[in-house]
mmCIF file of C-alpha atoms and ligand atoms in Angstrom:
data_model
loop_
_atom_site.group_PDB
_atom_site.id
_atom_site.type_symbol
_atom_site.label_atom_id
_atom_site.label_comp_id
_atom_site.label_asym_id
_atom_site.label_seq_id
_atom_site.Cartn_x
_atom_site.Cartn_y
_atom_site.Cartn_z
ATOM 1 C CA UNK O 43 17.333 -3.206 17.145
ATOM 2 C CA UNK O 44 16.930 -6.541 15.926
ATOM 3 C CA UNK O 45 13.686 -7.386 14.038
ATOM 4 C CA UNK O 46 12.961 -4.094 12.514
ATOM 5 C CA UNK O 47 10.139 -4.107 9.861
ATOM 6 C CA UNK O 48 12.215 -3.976 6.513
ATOM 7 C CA UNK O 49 9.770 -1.600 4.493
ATOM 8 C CA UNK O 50 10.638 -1.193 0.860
ATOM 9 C CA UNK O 51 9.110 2.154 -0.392
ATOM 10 C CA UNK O 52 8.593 2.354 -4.243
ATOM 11 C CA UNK O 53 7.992 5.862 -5.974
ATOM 12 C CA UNK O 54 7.795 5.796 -9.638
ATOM 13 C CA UNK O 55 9.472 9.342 -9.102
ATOM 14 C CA UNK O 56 8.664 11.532 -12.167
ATOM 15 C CA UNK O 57 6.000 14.167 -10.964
ATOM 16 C CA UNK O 58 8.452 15.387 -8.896
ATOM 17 C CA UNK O 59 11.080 15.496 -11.773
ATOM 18 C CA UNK O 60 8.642 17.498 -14.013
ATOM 19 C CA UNK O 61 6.872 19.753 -12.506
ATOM 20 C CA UNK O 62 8.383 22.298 -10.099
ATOM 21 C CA UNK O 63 4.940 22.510 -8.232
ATOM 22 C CA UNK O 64 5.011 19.137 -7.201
ATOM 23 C CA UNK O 65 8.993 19.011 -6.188
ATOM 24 C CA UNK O 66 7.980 21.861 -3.821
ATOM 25 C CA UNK O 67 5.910 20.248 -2.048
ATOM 26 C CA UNK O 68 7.923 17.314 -2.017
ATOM 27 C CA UNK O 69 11.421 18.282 -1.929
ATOM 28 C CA UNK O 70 12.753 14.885 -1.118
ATOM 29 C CA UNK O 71 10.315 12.770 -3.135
ATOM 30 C CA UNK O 72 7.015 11.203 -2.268
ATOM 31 C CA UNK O 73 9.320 8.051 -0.882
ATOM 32 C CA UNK O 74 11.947 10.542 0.716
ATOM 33 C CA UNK O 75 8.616 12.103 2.852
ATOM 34 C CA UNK O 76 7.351 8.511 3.345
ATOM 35 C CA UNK O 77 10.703 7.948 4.729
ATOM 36 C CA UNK O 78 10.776 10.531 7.022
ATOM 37 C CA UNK O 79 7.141 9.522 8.480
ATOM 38 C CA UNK O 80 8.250 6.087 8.898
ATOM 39 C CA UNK O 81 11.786 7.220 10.624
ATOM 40 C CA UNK O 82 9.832 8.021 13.590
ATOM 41 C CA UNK O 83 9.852 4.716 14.170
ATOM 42 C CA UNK O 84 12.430 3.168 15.804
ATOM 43 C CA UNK O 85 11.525 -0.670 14.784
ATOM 44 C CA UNK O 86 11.599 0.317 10.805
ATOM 45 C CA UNK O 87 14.380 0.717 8.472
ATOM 46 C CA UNK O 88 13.701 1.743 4.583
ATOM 47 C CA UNK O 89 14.765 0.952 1.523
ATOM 48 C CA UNK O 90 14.017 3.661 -1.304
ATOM 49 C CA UNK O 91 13.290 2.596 -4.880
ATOM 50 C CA UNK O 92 12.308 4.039 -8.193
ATOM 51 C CA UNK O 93 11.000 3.564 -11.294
ATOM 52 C CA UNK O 94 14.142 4.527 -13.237
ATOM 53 C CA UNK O 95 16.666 2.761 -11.031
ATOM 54 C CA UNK O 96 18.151 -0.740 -12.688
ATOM 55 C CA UNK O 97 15.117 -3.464 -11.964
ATOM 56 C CA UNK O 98 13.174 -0.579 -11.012
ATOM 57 C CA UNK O 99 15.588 -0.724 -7.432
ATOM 58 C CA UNK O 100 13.513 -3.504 -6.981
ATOM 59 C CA UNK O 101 16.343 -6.770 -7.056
ATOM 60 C CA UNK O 102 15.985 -9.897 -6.013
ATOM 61 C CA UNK O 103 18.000 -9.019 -3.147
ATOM 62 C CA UNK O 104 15.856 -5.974 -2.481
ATOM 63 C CA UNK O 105 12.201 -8.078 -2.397
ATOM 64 C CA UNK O 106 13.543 -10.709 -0.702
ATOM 65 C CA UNK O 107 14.777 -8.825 2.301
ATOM 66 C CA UNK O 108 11.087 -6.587 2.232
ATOM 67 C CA UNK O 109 9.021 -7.020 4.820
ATOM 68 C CA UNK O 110 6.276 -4.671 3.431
ATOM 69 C CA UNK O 111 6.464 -2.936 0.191
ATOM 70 C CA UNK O 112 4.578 0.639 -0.247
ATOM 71 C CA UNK O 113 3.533 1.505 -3.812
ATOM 72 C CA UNK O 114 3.263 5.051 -5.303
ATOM 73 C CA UNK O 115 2.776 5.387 -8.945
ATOM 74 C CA UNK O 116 0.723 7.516 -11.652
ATOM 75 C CA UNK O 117 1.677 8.632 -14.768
ATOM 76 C CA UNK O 118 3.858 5.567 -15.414
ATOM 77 C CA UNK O 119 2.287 2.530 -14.574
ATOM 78 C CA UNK O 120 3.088 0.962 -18.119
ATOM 79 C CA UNK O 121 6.660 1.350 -17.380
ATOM 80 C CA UNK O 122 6.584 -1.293 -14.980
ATOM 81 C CA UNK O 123 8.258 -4.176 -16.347
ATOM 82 C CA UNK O 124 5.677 -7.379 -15.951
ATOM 83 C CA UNK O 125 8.493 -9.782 -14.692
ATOM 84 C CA UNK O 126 9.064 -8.129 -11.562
ATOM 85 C CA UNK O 127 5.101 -7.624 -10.701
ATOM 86 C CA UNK O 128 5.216 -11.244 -11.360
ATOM 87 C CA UNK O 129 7.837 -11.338 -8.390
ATOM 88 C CA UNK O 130 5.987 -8.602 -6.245
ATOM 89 C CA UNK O 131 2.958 -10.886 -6.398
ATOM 90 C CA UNK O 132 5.005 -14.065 -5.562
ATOM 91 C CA UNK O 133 6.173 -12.437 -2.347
ATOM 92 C CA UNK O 134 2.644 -11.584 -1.130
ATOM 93 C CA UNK O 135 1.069 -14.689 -2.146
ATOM 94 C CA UNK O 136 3.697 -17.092 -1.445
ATOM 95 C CA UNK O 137 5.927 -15.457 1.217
ATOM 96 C CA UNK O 138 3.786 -13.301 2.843
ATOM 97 C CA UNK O 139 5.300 -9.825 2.160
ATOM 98 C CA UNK O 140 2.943 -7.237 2.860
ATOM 99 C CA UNK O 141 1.816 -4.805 -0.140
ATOM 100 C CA UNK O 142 0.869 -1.009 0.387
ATOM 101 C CA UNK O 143 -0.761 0.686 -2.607
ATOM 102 C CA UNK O 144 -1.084 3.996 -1.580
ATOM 103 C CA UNK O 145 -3.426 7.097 -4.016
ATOM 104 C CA UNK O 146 -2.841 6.299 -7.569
ATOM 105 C CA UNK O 147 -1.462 3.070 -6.604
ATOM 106 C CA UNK O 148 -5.235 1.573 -7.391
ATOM 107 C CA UNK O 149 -4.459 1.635 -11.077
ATOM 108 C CA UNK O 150 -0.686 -0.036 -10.745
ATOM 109 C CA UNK O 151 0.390 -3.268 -12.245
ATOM 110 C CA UNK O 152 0.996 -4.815 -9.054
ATOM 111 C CA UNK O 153 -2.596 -3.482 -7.332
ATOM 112 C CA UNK O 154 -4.312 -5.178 -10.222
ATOM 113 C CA UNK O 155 -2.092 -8.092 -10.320
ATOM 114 C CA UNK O 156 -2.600 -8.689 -6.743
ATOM 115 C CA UNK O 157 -5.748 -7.408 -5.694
ATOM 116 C CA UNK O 158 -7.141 -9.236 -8.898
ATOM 117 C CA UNK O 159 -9.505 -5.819 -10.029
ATOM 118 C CA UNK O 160 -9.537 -2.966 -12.820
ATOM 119 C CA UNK O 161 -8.983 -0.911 -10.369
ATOM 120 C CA UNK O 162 -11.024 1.641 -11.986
ATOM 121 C CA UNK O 163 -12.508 4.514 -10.348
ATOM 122 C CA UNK O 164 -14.215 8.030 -10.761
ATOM 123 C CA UNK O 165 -12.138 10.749 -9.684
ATOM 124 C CA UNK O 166 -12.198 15.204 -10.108
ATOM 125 C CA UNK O 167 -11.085 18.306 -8.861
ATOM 126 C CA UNK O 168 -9.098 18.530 -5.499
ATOM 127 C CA UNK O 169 -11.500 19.309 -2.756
ATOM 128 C CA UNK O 170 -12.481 18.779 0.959
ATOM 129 C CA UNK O 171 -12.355 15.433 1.832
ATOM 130 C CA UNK O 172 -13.810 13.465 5.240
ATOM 131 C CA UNK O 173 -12.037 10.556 5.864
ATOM 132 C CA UNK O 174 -14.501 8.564 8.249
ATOM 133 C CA UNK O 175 -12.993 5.898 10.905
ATOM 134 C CA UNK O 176 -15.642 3.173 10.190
ATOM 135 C CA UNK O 177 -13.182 0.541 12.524
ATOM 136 C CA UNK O 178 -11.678 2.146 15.102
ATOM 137 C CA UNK O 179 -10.754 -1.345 16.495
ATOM 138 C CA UNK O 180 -8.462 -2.310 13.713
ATOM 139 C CA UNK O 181 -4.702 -1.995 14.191
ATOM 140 C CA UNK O 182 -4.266 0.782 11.488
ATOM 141 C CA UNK O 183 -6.933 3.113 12.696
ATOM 142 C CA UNK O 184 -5.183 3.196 16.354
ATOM 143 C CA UNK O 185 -5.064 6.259 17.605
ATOM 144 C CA UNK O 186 -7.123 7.904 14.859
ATOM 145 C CA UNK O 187 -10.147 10.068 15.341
ATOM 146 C CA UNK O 188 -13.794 9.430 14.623
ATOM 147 C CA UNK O 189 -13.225 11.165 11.280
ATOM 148 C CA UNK O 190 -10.628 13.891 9.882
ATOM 149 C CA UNK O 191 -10.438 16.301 7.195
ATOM 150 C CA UNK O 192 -8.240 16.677 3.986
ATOM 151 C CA UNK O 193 -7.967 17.939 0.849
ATOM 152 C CA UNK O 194 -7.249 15.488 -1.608
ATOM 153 C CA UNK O 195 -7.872 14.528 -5.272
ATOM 154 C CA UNK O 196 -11.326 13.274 -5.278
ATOM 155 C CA UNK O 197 -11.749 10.003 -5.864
ATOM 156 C CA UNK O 198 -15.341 8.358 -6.054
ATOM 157 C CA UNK O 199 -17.568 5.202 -6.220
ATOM 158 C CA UNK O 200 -17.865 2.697 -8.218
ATOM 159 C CA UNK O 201 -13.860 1.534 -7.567
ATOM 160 C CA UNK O 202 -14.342 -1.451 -8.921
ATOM 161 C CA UNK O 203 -12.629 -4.000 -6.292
ATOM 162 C CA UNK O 204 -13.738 -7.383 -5.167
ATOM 163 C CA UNK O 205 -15.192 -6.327 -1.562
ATOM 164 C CA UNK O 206 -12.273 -5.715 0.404
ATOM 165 C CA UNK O 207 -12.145 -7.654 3.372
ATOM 166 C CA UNK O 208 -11.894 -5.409 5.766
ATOM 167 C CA UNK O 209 -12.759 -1.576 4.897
ATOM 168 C CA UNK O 210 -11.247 0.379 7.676
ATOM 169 C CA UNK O 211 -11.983 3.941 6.164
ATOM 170 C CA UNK O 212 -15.263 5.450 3.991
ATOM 171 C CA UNK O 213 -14.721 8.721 2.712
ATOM 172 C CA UNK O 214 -16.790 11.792 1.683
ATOM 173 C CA UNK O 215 -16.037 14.116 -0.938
ATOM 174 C CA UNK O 216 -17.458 17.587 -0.893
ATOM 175 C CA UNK O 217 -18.740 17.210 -4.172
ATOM 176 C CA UNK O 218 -21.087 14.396 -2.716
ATOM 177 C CA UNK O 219 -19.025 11.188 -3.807
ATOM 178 C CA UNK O 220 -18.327 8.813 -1.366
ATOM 179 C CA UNK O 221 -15.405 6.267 -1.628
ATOM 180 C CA UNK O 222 -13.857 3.233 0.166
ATOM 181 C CA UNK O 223 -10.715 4.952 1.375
ATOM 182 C CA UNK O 224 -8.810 2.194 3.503
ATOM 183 C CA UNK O 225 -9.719 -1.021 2.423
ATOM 184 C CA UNK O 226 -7.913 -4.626 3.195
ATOM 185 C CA UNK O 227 -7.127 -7.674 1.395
ATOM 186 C CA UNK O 228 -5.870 -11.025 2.112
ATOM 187 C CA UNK O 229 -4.213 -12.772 -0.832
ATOM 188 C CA UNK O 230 -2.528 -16.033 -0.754
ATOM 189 C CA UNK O 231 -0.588 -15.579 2.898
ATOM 190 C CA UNK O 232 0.044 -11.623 2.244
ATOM 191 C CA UNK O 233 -1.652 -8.942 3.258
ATOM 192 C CA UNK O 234 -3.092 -5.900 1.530
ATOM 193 C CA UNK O 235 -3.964 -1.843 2.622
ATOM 194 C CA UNK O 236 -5.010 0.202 0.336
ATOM 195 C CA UNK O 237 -4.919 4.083 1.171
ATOM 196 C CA UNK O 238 -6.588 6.596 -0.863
ATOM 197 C CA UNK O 239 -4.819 9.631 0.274
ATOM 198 C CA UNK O 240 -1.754 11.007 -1.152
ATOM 199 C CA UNK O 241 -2.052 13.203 -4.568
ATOM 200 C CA UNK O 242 0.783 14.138 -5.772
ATOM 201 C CA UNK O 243 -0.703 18.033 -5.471
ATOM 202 C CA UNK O 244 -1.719 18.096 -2.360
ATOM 203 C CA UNK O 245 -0.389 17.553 1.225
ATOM 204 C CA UNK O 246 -1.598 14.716 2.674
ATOM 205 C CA UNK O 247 1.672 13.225 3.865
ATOM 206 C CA UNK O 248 2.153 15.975 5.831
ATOM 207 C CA UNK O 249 -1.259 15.412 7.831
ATOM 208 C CA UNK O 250 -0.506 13.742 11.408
ATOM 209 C CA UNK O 251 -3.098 11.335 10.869
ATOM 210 C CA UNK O 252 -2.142 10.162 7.289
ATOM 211 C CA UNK O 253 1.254 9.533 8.863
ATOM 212 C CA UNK O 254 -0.242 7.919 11.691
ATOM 213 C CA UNK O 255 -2.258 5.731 9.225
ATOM 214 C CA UNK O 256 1.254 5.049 7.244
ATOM 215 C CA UNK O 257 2.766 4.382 10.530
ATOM 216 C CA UNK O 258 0.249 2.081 11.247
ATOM 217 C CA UNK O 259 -0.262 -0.095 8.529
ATOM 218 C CA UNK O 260 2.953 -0.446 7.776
ATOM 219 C CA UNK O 261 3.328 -2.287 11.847
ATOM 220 C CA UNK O 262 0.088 -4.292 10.724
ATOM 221 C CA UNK O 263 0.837 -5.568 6.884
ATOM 222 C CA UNK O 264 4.203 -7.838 8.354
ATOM 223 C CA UNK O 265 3.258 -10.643 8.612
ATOM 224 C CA UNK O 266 5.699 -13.261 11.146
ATOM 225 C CA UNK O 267 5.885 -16.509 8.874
ATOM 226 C CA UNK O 268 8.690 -19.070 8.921
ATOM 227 C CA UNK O 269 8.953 -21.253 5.552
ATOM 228 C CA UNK O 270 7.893 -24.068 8.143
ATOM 229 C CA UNK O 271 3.850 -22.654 7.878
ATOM 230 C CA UNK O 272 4.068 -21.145 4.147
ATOM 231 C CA UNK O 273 3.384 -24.255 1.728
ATOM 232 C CA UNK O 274 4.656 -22.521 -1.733
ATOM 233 C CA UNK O 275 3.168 -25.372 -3.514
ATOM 234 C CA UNK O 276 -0.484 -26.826 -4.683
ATOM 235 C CA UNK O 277 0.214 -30.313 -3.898
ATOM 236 C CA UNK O 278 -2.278 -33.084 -4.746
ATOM 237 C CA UNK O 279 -1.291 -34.260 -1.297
ATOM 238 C CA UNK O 280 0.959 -33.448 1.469
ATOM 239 C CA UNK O 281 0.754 -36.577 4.267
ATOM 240 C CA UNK O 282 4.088 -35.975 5.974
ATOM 241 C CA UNK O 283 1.674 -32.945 7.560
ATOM 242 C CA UNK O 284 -0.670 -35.585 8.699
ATOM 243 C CA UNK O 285 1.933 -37.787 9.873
ATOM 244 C CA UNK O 286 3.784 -35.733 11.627
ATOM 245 C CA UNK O 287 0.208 -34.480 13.591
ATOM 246 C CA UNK O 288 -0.419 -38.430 13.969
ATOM 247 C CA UNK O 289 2.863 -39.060 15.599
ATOM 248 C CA UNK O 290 2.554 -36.561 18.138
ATOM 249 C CA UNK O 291 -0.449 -38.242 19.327
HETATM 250 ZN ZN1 ZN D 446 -3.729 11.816 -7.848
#
């Protein structure tokens, strides 16, 4: 099919490595499960990349044939070498890649870097969670229900965030924290989702409606710009624009 959605999905990959718990429950990697969600859909294709690959597997080549780029990291942010964030943040802000930090992903170079935020968060024990649909209306909660149940790694208010700009999910915690679970931001032309579900120790990404949610966002973060509407540039002026709306006049 022409026009697929070319979604890069980055795991930093060492959980898995490490601890035979967590390859157990993910026998093909976080990104090889995110794979197989996304494969049931026929307008994607997927690129895998990890930490330890050469550039991180994230070349040139590799970014600038992304459409969106999902984000799964933890116990290595600081790996991350700080050139190519500086090139995952060009292609949001300039090119209009979409960006998909998903759990642990709110303390990642990039999430910072392009979300502009510490990141920083309260989080405890794995327990029930209640993931409430606060806008059903919005693309990436199609198809969910009112609210649905997990168990996840909590993570609790304050998440210190600018306010996101669209918060599509509120979650509870049975432990009586609450936390903004699915929360949007545009930055420069690029779009943002941030998903709190997905520890490493639990199961989430085999829940039908965290895939549905993956499925989703990953549809709603391309964005369809031509380098004829993206000005890369902060330009004191630009009148050929104005001309060229005068002449048509
Ligand atoms: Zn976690």
């Amino acid at each position: 099919m022409a026009n697929k959605i070319r979604v890069t999905v980055w795991n930093e990959y060492r959980h898995e490595k490490s601890e035979a718990k967590i390859a157990e429950i993910y026998p093909e990697g976080i990104h090889g499960e995110i794979k197989n969600i996304l494969s049931e859909c026929d307008d994607v294709e997927v690129t895998l990349a990890t930490l330890d690959m050469p550039e991180h597997g994230l070349t040139d080549e590799v970014l600038n044939n992304t459409d969106v780029l999902i984000w799964w990291g933890h116990m290595a942010h600081g790996e991350v070498r700080d050139d190519i964030v500086a090139k995952v943040r060009n292609r949001v802000y300039n090119e209009g890649m979409g960006f998909f930090p998903i759990h642990s992903g709110h303390h990642s170079k990039p999430f910072k870097a392009i979300v502009g935020a510490t990141g920083d968060l309260y989080w405890g024990k794995d327990q029930p969670e209640i993931v409430w649909n606060i806008m059903p209306q919005h693309p990436i909660a199609k198809g969910l229900p009112t609210c649905f149940e997990l168990f996840e790694e909590m993570y609790g208010e304050p998440f210190r965030i600018p306010q996101p700009d669209e918060l599509i999910f509120n979650s509870w915690f049975e432990q009586g924290n609450v936390f903004r679970s699915g929360c949007v931001f545009y930055r420069g032309v690029g779009k943002v989702f941030y998903f709190q579900p997905g520890h490493e120790a639990c199961r989430s990404f085999y829940n039908e409606n965290v895939r549905t949610v993956i499925k989703n966002a990953v549809h709603w973060l391309k964005t369809d710009l031509t380098p004829d509407n993206v000005d890369k540039g902060c330009y004191h002026q630009r009148a050929s624009v104005l001309e060229e709306l005068h002449a048509k006049k």
